[in-house]
PDB file of C-alpha atoms and ligand atoms in Angstrom:
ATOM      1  CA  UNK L   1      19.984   5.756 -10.498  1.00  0.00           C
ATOM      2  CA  UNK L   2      18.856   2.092 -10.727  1.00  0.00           C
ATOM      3  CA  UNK L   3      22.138   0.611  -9.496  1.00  0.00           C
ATOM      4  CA  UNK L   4      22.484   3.064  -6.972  1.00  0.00           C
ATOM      5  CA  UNK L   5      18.722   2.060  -5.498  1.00  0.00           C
ATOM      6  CA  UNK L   6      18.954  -1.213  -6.035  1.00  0.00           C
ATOM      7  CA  UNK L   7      21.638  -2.952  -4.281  1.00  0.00           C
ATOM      8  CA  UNK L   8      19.978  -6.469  -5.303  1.00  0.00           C
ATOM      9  CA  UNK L   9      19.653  -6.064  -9.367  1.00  0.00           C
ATOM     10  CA  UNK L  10      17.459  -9.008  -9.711  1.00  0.00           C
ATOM     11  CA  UNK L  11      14.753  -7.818  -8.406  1.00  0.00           C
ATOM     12  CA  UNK L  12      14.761  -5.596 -11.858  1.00  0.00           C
ATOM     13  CA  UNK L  13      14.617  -8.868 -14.475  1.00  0.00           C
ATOM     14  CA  UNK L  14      12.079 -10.857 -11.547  1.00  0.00           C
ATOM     15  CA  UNK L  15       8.909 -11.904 -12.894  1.00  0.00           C
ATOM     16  CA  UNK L  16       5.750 -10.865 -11.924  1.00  0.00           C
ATOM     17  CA  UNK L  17       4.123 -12.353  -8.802  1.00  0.00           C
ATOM     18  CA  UNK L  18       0.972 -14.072  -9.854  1.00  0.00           C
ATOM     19  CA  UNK L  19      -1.842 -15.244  -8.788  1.00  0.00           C
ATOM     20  CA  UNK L  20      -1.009 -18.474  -8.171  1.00  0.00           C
ATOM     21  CA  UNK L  21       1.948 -17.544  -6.156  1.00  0.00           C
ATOM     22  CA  UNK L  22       0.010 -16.877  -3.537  1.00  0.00           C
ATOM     23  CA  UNK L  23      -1.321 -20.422  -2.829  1.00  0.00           C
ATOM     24  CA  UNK L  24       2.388 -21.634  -4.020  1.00  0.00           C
ATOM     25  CA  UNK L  25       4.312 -19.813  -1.402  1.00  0.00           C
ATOM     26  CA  UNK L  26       2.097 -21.194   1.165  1.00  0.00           C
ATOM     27  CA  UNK L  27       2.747 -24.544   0.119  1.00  0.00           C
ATOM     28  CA  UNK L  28       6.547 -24.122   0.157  1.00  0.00           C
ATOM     29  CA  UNK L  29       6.617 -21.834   3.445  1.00  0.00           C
ATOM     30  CA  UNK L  30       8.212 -18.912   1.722  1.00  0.00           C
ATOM     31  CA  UNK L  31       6.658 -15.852   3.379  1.00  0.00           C
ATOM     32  CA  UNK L  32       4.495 -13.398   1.197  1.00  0.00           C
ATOM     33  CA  UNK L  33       5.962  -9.934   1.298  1.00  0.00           C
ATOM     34  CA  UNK L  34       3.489  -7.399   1.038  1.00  0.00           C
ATOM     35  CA  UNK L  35       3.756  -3.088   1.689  1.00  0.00           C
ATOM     36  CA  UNK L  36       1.100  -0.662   0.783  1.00  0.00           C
ATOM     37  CA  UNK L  37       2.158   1.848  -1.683  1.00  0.00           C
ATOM     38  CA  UNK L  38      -0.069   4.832  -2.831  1.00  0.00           C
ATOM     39  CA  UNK L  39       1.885   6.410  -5.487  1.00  0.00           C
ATOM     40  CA  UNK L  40       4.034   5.730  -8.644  1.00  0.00           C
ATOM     41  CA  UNK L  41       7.678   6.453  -7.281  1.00  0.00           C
ATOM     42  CA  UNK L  42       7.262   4.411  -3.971  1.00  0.00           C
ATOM     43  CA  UNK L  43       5.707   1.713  -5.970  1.00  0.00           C
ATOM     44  CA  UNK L  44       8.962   2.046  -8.172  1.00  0.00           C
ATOM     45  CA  UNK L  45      11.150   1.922  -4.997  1.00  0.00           C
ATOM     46  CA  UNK L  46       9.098  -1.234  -3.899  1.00  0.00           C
ATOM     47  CA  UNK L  47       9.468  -3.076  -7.100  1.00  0.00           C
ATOM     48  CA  UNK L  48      13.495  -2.541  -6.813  1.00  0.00           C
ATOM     49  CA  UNK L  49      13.665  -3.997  -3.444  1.00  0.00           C
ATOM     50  CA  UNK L  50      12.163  -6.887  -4.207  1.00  0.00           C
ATOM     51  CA  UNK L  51       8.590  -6.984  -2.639  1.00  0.00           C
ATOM     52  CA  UNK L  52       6.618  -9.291  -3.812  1.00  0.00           C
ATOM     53  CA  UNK L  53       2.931  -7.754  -3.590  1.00  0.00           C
ATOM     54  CA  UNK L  54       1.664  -3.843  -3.142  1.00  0.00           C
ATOM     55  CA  UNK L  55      -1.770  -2.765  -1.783  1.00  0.00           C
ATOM     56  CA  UNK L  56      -3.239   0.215  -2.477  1.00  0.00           C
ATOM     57  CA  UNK L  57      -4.379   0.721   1.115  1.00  0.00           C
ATOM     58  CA  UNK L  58      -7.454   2.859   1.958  1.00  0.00           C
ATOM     59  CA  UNK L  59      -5.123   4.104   5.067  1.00  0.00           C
ATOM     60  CA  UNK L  60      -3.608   6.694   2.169  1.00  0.00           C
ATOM     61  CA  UNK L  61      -6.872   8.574   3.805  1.00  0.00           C
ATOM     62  CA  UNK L  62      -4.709   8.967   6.787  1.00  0.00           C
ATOM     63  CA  UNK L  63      -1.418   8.682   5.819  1.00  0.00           C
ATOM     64  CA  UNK L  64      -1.033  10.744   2.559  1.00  0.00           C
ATOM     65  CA  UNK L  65      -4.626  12.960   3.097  1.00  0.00           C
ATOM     66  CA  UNK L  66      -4.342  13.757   6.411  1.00  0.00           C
ATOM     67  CA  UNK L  67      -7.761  12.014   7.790  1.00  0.00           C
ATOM     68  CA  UNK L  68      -8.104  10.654  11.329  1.00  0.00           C
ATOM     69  CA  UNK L  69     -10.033   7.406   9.946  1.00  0.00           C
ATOM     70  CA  UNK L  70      -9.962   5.844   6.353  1.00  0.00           C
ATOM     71  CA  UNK L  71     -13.628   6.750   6.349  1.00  0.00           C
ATOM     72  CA  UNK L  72     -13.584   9.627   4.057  1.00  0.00           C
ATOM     73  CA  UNK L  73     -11.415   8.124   0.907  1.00  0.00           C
ATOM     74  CA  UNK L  74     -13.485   7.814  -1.984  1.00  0.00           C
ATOM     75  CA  UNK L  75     -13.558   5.637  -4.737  1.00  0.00           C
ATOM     76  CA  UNK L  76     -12.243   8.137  -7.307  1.00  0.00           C
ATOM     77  CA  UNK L  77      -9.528   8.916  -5.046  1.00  0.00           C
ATOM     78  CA  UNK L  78      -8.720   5.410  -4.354  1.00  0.00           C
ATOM     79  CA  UNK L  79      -8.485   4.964  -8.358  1.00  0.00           C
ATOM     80  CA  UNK L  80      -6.522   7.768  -8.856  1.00  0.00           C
ATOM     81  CA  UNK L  81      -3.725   6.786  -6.065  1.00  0.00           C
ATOM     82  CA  UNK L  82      -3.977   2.939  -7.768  1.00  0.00           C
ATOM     83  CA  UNK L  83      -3.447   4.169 -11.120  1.00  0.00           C
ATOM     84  CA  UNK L  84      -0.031   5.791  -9.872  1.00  0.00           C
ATOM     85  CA  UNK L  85       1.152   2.543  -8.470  1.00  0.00           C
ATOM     86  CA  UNK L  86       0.319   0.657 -11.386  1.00  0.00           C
ATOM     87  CA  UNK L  87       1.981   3.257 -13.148  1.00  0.00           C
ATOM     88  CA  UNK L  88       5.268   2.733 -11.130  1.00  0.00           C
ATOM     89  CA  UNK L  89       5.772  -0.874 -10.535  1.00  0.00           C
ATOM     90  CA  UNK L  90       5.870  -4.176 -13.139  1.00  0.00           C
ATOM     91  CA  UNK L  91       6.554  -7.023 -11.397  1.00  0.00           C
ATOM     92  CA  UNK L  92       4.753  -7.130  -7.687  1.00  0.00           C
ATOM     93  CA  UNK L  93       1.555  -8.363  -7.793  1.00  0.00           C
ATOM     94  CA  UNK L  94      -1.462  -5.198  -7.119  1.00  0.00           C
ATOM     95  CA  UNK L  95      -3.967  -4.744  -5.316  1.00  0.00           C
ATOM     96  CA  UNK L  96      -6.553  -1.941  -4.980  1.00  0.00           C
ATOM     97  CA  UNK L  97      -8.588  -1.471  -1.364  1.00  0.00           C
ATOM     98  CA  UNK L  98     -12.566  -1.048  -2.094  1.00  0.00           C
ATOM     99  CA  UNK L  99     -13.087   2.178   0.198  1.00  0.00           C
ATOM    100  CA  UNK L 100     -15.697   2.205   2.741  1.00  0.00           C
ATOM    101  CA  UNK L 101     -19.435   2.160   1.543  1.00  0.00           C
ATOM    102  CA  UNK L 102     -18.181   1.126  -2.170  1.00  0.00           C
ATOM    103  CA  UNK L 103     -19.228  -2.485  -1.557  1.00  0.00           C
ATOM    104  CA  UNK L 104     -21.563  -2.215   1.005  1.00  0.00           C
ATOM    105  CA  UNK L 105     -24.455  -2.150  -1.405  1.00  0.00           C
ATOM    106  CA  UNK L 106     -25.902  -4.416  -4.131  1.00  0.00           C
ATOM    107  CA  UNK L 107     -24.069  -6.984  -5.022  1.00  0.00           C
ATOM    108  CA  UNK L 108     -23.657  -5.818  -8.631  1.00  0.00           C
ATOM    109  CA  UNK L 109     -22.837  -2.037  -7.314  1.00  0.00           C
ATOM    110  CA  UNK L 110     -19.577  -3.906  -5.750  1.00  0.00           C
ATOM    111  CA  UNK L 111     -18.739  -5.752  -9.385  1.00  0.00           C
ATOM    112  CA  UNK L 112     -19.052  -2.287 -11.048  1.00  0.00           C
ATOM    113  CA  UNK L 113     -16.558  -0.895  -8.287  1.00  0.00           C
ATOM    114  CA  UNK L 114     -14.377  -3.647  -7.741  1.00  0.00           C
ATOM    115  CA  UNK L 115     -14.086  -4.055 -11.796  1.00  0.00           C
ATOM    116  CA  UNK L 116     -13.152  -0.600 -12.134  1.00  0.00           C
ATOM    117  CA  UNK L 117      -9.413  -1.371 -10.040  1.00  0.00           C
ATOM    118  CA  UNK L 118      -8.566  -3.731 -12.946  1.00  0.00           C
ATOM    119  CA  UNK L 119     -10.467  -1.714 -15.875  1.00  0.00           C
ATOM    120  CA  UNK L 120      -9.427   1.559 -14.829  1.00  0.00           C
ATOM    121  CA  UNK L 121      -6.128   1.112 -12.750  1.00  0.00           C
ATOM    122  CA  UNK L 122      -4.628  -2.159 -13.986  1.00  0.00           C
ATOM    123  CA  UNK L 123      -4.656  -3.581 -10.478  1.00  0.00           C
ATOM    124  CA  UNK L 124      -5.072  -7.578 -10.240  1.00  0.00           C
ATOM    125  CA  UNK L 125      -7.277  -7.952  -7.332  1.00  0.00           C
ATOM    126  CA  UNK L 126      -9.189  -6.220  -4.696  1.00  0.00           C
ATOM    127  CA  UNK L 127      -9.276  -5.860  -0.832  1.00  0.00           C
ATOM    128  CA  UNK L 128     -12.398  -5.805   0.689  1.00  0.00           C
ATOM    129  CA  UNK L 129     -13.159  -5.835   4.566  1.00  0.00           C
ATOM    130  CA  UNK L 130     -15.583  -8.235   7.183  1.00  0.00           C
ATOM    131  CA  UNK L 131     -16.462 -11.940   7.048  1.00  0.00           C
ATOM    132  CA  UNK L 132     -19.536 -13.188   6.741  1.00  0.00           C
ATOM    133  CA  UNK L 133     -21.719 -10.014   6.533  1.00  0.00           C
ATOM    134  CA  UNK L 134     -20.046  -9.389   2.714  1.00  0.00           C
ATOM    135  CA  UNK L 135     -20.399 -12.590   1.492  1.00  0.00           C
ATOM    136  CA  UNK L 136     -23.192 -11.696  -1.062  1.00  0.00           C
ATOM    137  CA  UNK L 137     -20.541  -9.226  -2.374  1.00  0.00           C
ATOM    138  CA  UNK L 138     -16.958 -11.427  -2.376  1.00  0.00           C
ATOM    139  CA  UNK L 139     -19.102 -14.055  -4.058  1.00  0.00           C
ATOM    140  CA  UNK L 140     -20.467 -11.643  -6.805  1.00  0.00           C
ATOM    141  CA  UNK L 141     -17.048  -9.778  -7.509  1.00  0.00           C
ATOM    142  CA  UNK L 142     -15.304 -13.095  -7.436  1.00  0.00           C
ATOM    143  CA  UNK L 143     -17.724 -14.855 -10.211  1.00  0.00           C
ATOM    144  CA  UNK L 144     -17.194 -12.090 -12.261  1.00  0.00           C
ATOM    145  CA  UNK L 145     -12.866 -12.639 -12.356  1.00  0.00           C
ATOM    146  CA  UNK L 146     -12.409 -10.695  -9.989  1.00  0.00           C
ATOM    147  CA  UNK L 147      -9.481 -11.867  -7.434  1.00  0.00           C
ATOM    148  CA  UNK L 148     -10.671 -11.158  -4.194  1.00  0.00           C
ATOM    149  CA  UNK L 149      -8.410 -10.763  -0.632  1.00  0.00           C
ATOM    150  CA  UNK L 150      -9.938 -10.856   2.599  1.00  0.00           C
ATOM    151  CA  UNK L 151      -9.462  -8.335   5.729  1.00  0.00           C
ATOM    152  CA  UNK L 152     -10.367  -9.923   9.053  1.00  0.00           C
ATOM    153  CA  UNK L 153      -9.605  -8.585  12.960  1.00  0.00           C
ATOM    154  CA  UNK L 154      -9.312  -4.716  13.465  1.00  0.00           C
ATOM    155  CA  UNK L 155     -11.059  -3.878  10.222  1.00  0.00           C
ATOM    156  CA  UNK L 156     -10.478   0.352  10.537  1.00  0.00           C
ATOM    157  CA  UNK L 157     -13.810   0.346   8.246  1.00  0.00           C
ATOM    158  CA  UNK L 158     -15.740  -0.483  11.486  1.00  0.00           C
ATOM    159  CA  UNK L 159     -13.794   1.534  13.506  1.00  0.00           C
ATOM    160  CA  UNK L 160     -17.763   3.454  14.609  1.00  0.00           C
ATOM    161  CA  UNK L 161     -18.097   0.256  15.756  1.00  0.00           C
ATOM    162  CA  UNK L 162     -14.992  -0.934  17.061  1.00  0.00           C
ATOM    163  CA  UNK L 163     -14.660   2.346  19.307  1.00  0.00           C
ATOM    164  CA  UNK L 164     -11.007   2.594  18.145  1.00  0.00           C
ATOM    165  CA  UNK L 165      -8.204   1.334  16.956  1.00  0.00           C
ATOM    166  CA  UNK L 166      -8.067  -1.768  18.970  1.00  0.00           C
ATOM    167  CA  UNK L 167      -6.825  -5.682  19.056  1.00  0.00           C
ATOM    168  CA  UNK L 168      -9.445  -8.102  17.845  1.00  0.00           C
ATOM    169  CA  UNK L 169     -10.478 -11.397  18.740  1.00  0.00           C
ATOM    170  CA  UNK L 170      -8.692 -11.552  22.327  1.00  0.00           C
ATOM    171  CA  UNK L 171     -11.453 -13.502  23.414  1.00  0.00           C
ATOM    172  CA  UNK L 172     -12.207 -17.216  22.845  1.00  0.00           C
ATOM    173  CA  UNK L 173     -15.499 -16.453  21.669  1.00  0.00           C
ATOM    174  CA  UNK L 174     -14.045 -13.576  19.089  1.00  0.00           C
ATOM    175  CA  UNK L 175     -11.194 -15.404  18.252  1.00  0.00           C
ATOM    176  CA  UNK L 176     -13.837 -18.568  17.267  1.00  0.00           C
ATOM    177  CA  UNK L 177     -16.356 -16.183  15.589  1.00  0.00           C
ATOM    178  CA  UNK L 178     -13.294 -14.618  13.563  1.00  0.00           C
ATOM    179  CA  UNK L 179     -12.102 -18.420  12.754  1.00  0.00           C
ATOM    180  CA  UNK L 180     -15.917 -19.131  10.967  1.00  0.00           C
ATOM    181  CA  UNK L 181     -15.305 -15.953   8.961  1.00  0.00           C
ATOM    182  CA  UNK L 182     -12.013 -16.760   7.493  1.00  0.00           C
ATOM    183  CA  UNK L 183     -13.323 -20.180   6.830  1.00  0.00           C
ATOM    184  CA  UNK L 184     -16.867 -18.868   4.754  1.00  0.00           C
ATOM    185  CA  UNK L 185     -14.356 -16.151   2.651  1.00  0.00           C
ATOM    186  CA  UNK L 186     -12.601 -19.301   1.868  1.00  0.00           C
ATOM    187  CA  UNK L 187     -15.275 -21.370   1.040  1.00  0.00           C
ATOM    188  CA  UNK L 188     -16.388 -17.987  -1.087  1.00  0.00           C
ATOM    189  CA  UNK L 189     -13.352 -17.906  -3.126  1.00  0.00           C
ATOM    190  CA  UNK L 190     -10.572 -15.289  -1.570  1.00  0.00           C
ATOM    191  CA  UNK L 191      -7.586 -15.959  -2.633  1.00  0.00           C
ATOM    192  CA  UNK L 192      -5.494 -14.455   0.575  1.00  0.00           C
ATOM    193  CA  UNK L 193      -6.901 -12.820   4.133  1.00  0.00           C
ATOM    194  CA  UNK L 194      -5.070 -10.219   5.590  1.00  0.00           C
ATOM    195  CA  UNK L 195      -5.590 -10.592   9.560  1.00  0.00           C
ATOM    196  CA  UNK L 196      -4.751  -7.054  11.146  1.00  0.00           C
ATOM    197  CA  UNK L 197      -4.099  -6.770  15.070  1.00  0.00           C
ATOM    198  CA  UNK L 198      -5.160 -10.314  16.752  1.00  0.00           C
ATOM    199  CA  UNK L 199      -3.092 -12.159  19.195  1.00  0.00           C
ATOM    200  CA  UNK L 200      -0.585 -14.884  17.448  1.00  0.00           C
ATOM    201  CA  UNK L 201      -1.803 -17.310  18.943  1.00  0.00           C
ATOM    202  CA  UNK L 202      -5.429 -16.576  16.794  1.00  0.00           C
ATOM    203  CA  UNK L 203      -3.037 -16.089  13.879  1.00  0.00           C
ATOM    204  CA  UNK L 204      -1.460 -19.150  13.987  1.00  0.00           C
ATOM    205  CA  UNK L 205      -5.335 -20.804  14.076  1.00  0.00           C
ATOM    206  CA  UNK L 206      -6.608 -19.379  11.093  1.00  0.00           C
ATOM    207  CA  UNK L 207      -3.562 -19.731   9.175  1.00  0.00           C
ATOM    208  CA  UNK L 208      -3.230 -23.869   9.835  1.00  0.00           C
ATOM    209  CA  UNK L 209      -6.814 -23.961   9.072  1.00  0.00           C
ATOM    210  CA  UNK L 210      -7.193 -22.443   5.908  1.00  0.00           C
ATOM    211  CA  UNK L 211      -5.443 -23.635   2.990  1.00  0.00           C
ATOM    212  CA  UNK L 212      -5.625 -19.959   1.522  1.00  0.00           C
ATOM    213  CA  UNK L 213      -2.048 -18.048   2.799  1.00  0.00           C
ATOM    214  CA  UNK L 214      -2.840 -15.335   5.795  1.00  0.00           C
ATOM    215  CA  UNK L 215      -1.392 -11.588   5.530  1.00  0.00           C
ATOM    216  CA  UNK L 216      -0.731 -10.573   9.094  1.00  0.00           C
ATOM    217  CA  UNK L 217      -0.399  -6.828  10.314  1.00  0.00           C
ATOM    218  CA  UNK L 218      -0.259  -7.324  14.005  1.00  0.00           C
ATOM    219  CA  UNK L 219      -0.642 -10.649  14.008  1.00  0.00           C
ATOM    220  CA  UNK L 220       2.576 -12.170  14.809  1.00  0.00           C
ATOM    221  CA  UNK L 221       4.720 -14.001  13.022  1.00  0.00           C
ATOM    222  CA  UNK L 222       2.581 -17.299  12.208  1.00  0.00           C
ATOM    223  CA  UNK L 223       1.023 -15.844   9.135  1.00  0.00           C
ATOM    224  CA  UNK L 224       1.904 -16.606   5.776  1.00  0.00           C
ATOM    225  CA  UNK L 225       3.346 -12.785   4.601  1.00  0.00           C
ATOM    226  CA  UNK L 226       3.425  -9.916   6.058  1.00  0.00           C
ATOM    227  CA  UNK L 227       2.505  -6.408   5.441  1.00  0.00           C
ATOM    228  CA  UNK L 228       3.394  -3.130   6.614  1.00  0.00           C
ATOM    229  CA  UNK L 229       1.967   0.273   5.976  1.00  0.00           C
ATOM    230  CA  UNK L 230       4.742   2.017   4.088  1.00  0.00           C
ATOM    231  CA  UNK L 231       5.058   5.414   6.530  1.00  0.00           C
ATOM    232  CA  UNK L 232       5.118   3.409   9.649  1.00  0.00           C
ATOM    233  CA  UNK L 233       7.595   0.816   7.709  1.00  0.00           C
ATOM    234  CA  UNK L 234       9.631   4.195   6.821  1.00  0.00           C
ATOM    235  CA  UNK L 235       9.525   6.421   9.469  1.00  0.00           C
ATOM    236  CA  UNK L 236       7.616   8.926   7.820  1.00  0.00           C
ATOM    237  CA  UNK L 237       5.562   9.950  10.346  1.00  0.00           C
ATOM    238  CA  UNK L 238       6.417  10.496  14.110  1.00  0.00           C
ATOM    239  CA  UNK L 239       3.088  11.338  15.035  1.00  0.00           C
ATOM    240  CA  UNK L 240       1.485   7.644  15.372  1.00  0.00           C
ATOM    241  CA  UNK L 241       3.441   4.794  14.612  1.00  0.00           C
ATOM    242  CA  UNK L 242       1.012   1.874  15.291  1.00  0.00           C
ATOM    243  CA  UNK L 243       2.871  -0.645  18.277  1.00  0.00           C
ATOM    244  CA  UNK L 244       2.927  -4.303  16.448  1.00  0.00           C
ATOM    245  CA  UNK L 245       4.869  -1.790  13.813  1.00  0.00           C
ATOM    246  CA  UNK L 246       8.516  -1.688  12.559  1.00  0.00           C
ATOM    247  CA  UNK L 247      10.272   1.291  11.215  1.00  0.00           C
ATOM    248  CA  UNK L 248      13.088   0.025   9.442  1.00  0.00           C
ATOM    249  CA  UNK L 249      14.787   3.270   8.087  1.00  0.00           C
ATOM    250  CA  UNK L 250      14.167   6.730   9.639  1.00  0.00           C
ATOM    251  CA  UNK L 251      13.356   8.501   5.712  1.00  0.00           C
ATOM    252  CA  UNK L 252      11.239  11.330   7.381  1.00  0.00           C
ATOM    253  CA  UNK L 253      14.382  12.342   9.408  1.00  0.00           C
ATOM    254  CA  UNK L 254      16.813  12.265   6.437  1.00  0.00           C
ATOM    255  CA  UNK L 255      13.673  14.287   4.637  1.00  0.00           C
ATOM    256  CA  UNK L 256      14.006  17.005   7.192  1.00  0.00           C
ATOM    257  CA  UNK L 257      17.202  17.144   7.579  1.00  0.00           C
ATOM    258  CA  UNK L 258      17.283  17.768   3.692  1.00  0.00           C
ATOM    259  CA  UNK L 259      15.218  20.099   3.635  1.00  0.00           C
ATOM    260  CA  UNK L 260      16.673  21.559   5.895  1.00  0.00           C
ATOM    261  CA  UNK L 261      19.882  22.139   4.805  1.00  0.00           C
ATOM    262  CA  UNK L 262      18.266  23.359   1.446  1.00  0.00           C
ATOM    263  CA  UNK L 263      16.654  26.172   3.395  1.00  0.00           C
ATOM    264  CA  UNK L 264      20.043  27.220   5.223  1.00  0.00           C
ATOM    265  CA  UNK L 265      21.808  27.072   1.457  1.00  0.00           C
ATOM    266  CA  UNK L 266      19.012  29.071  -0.060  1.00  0.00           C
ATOM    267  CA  UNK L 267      19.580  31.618   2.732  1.00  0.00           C
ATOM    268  CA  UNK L 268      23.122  31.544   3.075  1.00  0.00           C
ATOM    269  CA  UNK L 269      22.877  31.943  -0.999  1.00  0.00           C
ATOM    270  CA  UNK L 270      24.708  28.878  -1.361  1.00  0.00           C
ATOM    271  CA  UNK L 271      22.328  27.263  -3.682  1.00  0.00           C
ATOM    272  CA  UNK L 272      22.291  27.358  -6.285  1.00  0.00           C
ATOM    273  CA  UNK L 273      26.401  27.052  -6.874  1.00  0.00           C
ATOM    274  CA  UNK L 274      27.728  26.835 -10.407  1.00  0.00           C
ATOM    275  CA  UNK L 275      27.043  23.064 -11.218  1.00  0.00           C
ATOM    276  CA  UNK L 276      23.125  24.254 -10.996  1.00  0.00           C
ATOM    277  CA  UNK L 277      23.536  27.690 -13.022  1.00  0.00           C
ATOM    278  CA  UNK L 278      23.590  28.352 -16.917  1.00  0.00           C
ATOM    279  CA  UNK L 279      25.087  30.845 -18.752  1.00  0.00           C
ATOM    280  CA  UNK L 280      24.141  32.068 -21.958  1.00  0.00           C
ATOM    281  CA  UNK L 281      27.084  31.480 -24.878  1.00  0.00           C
ATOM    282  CA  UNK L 282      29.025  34.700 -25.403  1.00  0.00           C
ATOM    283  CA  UNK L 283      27.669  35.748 -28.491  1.00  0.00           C
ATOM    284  CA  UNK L 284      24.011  35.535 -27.209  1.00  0.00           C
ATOM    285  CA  UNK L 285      25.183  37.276 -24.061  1.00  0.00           C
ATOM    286  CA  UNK L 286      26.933  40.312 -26.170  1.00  0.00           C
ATOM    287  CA  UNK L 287      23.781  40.593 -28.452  1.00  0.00           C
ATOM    288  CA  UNK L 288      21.542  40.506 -25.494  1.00  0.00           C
ATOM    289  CA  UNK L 289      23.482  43.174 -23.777  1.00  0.00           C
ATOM    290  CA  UNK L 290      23.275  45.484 -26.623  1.00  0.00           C
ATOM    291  CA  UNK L 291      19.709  45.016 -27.234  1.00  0.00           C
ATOM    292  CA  UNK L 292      19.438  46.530 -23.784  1.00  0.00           C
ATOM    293  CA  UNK L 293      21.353  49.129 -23.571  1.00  0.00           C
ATOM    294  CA  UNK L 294      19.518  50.139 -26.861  1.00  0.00           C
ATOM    295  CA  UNK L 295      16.199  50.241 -24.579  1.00  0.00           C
TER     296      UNK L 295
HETATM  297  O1  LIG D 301      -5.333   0.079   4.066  1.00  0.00           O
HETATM  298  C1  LIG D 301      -4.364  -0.577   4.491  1.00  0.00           C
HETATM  299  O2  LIG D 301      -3.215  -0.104   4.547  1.00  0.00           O
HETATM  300  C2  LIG D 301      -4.619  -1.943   4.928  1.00  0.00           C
HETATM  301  C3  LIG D 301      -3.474  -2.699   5.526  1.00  0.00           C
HETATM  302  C4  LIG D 301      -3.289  -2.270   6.926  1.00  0.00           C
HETATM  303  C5  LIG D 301      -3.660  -4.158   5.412  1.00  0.00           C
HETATM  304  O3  LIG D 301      -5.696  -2.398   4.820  1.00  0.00           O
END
């Protein structure tokens, strides 16, 4: 099945991305490729084409669980889906999203949460969301070893706030105020900032100012990687595809169309055909026979 997948074998004996990679690939201008994943056979398929880094997104609240925001996912959840990745993939580099409210409290509430991604579900870092609001937290979860990435612009954990789904930092103003918060998460230790629906031109700020790499998701194509949300990158779902997103491959179409075509065999009593029936061996089958006519 491998070869068949993976067109591009070496992505099987590639090493894991590290750490360190991050602030390497930045240096050398090799883009950071980055997709959310949410369970083990995706985060297989993801490992055979190559990508470089997975997140565990909190948006598996709305794409896998069928909410409207990523509000409701819960930490146990989010463990369970990261545990599944980790499960499925070897060599990209992965990272578990602290849901909403999980480090919103003490500092040492967000250690014990963020701690339990790499205790509990073997990821190597967290994603945590806001600038300089959750600095008591980044710094606590970061001077206990844990790697932290930032989330700056559309941040859907504020989306109460926000009033939607909306670009960020179109104004001056924002797009300053959003420059000061990348620079304090650097200061505080993140490793990488994702920057999620802000004009290019904001993008392309941040990411010659900080030495950390940028993650963009509507964002342009100034940032440092890139990451897409794996329905939208997949065509999963038809129902919302965000704009600033690409579907490369139509899978929820071929899905249907499956599907499909298994109902119409099932109905047509096509399936299942001999190559998916058994028979018993002869002797069995006489034996059996007698037994019930005996009855
Ligand atoms: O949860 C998620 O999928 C994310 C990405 C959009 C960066 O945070």
């Amino acid at each position: 099945m491998s070869t068949v997948l993976n067109p591009c074998a070496p992505a099987l004996t590639r090493r894991k991305f590290r750490l360190q990679d991050f602030a390497e690939h930045k240096q050398k201008g090799e883009p950071i490729v980055m997709v959310t994943a949410y369970d083990s056979t995706s985060a297989r398929l993801a490992e055979l084409a190559g990508i470089e880094v997975i997140l565990v997104g909190d948006s598996v609240a709305m794409v896998c669980l069928g909410h409207d925001t990523t509000l409701p996912v819960t930490l146990e959840q989010m463990l369970h889906h990261a545990r599944a990745v980790a499960r499925g993939a070897r060599t990209p580099f992965l990272i578990g999203d602290l849901p909403f409210l999980s480090y919103h409290g003490t500092p040492a509430e967000a250690v014990h949460n963020a701690g339990l991604f790499l205790k509990e579900a073997a990821m190597d870092a967290v994603k945590l969301e806001g600038g300089r609001e959750r600095l008591p937290a980044v710094r606590a979860i970061i001077e206990a070893g844990i790697p932290v990435m930032g989330h700056l612009g559309l941040t859907p954990q504020k989306i109460r706030q926000l009033g939607g789904f909306k670009p960020q930092a179109r104004t001056a103003a924002a797009a300053q105020f959003l420059t000061e918060d990348a620079l304090a998460l650097q200061d505080a230790g993140v490793f990488s900032l994702v920057l999620e629906s802000v004009p290019q031109e904001v993008a392309l700020h941040v990411s010659q100012e900080l030495e950390i790499p940028t993650i963009g998701i509507g964002a342009g194509p100034h940032c440092d990687g890139q990451v897409l949300v794996w329905h939208d990158l997949l065509g999963l779902d038809d129902t919302f595809v965000p704009p600033f997103a690409k579907t490369y491959r139509s899978v929820g179409k071929m899905i249907v169309e499956g599907l499909a075509d298994y109902r119409r065999e099932v109905k047509d009593g096509l399936f299942p055909a001999a190559p998916q029936t058994r028979s018993m061996e002869p002797q069995e089958l006489d034996e059996f026979q007698q037994k019930v006519r005996a009855c």
